[in-house]
Short mmCIF file of C-alpha atoms and ligand atoms in Angstrom, two decimals:
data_model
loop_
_atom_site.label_atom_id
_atom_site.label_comp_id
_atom_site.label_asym_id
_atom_site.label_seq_id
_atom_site.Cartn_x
_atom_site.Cartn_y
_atom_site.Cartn_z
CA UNK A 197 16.27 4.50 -10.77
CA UNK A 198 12.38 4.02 -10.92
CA UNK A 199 10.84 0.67 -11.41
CA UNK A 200 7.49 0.82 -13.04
CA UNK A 201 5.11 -2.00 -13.53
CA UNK A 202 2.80 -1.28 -16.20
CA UNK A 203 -0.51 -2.81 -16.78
CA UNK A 204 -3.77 -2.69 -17.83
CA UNK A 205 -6.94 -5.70 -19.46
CA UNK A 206 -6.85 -5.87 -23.90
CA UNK A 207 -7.50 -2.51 -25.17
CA UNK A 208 -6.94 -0.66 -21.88
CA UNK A 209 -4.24 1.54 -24.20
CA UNK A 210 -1.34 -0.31 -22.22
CA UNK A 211 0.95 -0.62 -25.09
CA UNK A 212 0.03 2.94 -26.23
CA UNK A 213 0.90 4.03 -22.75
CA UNK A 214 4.21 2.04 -23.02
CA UNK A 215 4.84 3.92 -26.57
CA UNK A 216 4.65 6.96 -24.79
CA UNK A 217 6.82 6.17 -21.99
CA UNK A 218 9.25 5.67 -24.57
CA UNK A 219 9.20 8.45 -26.49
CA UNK A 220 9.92 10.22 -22.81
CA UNK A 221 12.96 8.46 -22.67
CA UNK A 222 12.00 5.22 -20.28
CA UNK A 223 13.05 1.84 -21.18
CA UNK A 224 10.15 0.10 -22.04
CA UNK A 225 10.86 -3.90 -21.17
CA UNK A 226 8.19 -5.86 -22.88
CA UNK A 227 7.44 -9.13 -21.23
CA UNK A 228 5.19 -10.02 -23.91
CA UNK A 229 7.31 -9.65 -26.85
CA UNK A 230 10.19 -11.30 -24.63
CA UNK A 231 7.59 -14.56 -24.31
CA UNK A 232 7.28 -14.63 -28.03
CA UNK A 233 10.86 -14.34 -28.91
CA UNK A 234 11.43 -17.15 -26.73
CA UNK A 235 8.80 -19.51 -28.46
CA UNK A 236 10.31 -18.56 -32.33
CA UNK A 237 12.10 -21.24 -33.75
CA UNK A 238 15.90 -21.21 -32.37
CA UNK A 239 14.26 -19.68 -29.13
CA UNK A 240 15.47 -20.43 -25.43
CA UNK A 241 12.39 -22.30 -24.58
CA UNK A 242 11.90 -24.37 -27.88
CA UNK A 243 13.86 -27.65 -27.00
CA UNK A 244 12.51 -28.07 -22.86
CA UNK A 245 8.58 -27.32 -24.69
CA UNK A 246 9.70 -30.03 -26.89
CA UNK A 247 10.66 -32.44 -24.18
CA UNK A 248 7.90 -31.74 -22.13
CA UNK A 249 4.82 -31.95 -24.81
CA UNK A 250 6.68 -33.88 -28.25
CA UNK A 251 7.40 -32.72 -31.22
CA UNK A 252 3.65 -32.27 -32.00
CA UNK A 253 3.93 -28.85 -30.69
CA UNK A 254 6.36 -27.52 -32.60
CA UNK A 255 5.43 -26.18 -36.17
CA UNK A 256 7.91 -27.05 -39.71
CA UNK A 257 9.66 -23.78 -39.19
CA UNK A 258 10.71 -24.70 -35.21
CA UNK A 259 8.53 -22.59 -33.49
CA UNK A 260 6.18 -23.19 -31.22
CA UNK A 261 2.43 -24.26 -32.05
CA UNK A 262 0.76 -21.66 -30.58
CA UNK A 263 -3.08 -22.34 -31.91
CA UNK A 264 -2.27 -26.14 -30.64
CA UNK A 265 -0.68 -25.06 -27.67
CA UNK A 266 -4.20 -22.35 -26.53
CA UNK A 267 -6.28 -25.15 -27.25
CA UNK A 268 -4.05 -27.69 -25.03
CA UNK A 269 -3.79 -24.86 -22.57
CA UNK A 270 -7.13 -24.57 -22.64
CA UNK A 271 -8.47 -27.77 -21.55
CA UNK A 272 -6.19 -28.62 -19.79
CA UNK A 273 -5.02 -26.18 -16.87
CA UNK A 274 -1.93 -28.76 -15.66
CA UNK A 275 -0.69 -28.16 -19.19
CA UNK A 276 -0.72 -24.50 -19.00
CA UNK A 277 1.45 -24.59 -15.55
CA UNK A 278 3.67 -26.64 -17.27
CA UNK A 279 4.39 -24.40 -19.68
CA UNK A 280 4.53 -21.47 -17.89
CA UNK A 281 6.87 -23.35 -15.43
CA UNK A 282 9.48 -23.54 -18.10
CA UNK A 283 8.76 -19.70 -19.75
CA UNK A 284 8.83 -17.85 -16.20
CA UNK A 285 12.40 -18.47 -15.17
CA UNK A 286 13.70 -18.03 -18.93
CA UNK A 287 11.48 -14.59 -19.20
CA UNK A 288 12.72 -13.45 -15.77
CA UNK A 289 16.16 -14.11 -17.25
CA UNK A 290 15.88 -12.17 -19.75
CA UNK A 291 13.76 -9.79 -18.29
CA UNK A 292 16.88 -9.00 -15.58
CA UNK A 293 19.55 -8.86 -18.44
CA UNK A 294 17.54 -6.16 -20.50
CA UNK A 295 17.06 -4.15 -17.27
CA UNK A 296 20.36 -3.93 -16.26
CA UNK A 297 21.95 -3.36 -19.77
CA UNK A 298 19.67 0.23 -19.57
CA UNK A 299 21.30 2.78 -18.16
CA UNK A 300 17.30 5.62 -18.53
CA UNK A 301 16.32 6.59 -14.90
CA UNK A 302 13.05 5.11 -15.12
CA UNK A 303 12.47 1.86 -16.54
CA UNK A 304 9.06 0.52 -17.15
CA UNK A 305 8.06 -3.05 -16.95
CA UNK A 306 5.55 -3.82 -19.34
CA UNK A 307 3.59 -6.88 -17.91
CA UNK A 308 0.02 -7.77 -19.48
CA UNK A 309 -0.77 -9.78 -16.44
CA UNK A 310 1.03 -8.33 -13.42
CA UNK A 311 -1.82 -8.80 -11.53
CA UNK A 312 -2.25 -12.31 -12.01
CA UNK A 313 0.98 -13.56 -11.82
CA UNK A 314 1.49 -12.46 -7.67
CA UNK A 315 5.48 -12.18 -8.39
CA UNK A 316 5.71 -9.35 -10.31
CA UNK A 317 4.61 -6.61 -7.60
CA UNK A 318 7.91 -7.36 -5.52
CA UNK A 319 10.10 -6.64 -8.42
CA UNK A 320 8.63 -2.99 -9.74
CA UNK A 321 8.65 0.36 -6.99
CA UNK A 322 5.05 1.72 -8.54
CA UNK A 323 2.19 -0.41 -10.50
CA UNK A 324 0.58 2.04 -12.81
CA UNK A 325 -2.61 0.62 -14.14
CA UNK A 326 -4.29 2.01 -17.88
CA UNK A 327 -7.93 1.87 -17.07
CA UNK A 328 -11.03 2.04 -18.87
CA UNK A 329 -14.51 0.13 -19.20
CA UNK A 330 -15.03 -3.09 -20.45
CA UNK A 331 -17.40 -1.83 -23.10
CA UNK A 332 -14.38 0.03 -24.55
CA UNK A 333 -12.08 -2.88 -24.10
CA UNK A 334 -14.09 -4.38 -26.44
CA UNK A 335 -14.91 -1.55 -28.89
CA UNK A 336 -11.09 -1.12 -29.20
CA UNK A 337 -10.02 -4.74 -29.84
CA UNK A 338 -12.92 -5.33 -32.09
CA UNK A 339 -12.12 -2.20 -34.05
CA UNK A 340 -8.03 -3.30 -33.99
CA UNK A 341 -7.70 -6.84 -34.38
CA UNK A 342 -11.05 -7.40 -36.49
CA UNK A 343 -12.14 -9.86 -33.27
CA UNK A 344 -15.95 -10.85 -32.49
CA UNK A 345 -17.14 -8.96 -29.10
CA UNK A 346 -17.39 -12.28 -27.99
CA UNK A 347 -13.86 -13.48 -28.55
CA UNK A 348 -12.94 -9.82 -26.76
CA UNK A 349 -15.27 -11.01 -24.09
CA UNK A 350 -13.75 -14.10 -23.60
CA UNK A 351 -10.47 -13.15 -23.43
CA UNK A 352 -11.87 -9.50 -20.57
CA UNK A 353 -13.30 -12.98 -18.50
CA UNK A 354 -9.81 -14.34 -18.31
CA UNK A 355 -7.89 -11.81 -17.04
CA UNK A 356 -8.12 -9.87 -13.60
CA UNK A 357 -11.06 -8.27 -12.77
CA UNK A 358 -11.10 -4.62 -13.39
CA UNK A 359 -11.42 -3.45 -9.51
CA UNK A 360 -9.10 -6.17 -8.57
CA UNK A 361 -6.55 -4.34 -11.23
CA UNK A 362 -7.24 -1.43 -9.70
CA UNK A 363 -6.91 -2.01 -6.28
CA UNK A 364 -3.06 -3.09 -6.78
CA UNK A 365 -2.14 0.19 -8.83
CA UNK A 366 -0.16 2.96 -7.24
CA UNK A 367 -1.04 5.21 -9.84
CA UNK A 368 -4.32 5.05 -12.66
CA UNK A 369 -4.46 6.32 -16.21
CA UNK A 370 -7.94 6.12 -16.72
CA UNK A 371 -8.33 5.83 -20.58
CA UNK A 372 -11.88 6.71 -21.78
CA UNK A 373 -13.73 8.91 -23.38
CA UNK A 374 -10.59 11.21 -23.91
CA UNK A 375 -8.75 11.37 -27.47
CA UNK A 376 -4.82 10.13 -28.07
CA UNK A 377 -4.11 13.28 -27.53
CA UNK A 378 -5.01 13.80 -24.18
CA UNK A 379 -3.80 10.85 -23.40
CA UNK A 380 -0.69 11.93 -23.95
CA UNK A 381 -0.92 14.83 -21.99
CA UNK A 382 -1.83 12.54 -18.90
CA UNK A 383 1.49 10.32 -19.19
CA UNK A 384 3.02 13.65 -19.77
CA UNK A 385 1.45 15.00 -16.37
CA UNK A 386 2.29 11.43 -14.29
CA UNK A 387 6.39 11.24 -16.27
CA UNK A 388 6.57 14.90 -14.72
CA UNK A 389 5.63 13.78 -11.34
CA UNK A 390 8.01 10.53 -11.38
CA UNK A 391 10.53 12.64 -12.01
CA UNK A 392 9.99 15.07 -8.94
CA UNK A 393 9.65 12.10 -6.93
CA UNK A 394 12.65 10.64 -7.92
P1 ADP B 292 -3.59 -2.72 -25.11
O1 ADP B 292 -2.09 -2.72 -25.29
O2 ADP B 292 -4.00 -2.34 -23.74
O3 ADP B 292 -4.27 -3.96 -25.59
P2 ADP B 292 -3.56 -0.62 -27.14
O4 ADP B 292 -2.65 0.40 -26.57
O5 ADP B 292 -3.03 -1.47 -28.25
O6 ADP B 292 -4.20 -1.54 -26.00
O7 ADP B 292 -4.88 0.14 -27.61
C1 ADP B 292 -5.92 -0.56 -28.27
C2 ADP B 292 -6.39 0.27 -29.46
O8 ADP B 292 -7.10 1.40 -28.99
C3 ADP B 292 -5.24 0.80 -30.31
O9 ADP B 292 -5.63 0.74 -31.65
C4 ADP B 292 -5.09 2.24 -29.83
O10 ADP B 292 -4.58 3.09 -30.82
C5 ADP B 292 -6.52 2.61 -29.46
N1 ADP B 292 -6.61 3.60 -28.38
C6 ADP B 292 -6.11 3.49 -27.12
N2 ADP B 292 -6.40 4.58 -26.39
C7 ADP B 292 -7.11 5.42 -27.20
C8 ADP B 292 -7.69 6.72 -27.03
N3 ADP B 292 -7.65 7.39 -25.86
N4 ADP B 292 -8.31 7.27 -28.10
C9 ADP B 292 -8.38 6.58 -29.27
N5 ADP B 292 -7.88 5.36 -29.49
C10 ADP B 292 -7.23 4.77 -28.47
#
């Protein structure tokens, strides 16, 4: 079995990439979406975010706050540890139980900030990085999610710098200036060679 940790800044084409990693038959783990399940009402993490910041930061239907919670997180940087001290051990968890109820040969990790986090690169056998500039970054999520450049830019200034993304990758899909297309034909190109190497 391959371990692949997949990353890449907003609007690299990371989740596009994952998509197609899919459709080749990988198991796509999404750390992301396993975060956000966690923080829905009934969610693992809902009662111990409840202890540790009150009941003011969780909404009518039992979820958790998340526009209160950014703007907490946000000033204040203690806060954000100690939230992500109580959603790290419960994502790992369930991170480990969806990997080892898929039986697919290669199994790809999907991790928006891999690079930031430091723990993730022990866990994974390859990084692959999606790559592209930071003026497309922000073309794409602008053009997606309807968002200001300057929100985009905001949000490019907190995550990992571009070379530092780069120098951590074991493999680079550099995504710009080509169309979805030939995208595809690159992930195609870089599933073929995982395979060999297996
Ligand atoms: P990320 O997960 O890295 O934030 P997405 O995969 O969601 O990024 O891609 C951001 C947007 O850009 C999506 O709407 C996607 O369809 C589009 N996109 C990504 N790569 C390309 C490409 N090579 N050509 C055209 N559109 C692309």
């Amino acid at each position: 079995m391959l371990r692949i940790g997949l990353t890449g800044g907003i609007g690299s084409g990371k989740s596009t990439v994952a998509g197609l990693l899919a459709a080749h038959g990988a198991a796509v783990i999404d750390t992301d979406a396993i975060a956000r399940q966690l923080t829905l009402s009934g969610g693992a993490a809902i009662d111990a975010i409840r202890s540790a910041f009150g009941d003011d930061f969780i909404d009518a239907a039992g979820a958790l706050d998340r526009e209160r919670m950014r703007a907490l997180a946000f000033a204040e940087p203690e806060a954000k540890r100690r939230l992500e001290d109580i959603l790290h051990p419960l994502i790992g968890a369930e991170t480990a139980r969806q990997a080892a109820a898929s039986h697919a040969a290669i199994q790809v990790f999907d991790v928006p900030l891999l690079i930031e986090s430091g723990r993730w690169r022990a866990q994974v056998d390859r990084v692959l990085v999606v790559d592209c500039s930071e003026a497309t970054q922000i073309e794409r999520v602008v053009r997606r999610a309807g968002w200001s450049p300057e929100m985009a830019r905001a949000v490019i200034a907190q995550q990992a710098a571009r070379a530092a993304r780069l120098a951590s990758a074991d493999a680079v899909i550099h995504n710009d200036g080509i169309t979805l297309a030939q995208l595809g034909a690159k992930v195609d190109a870089l599933w073929a060679h995982w395979h060999r190497k297996r």
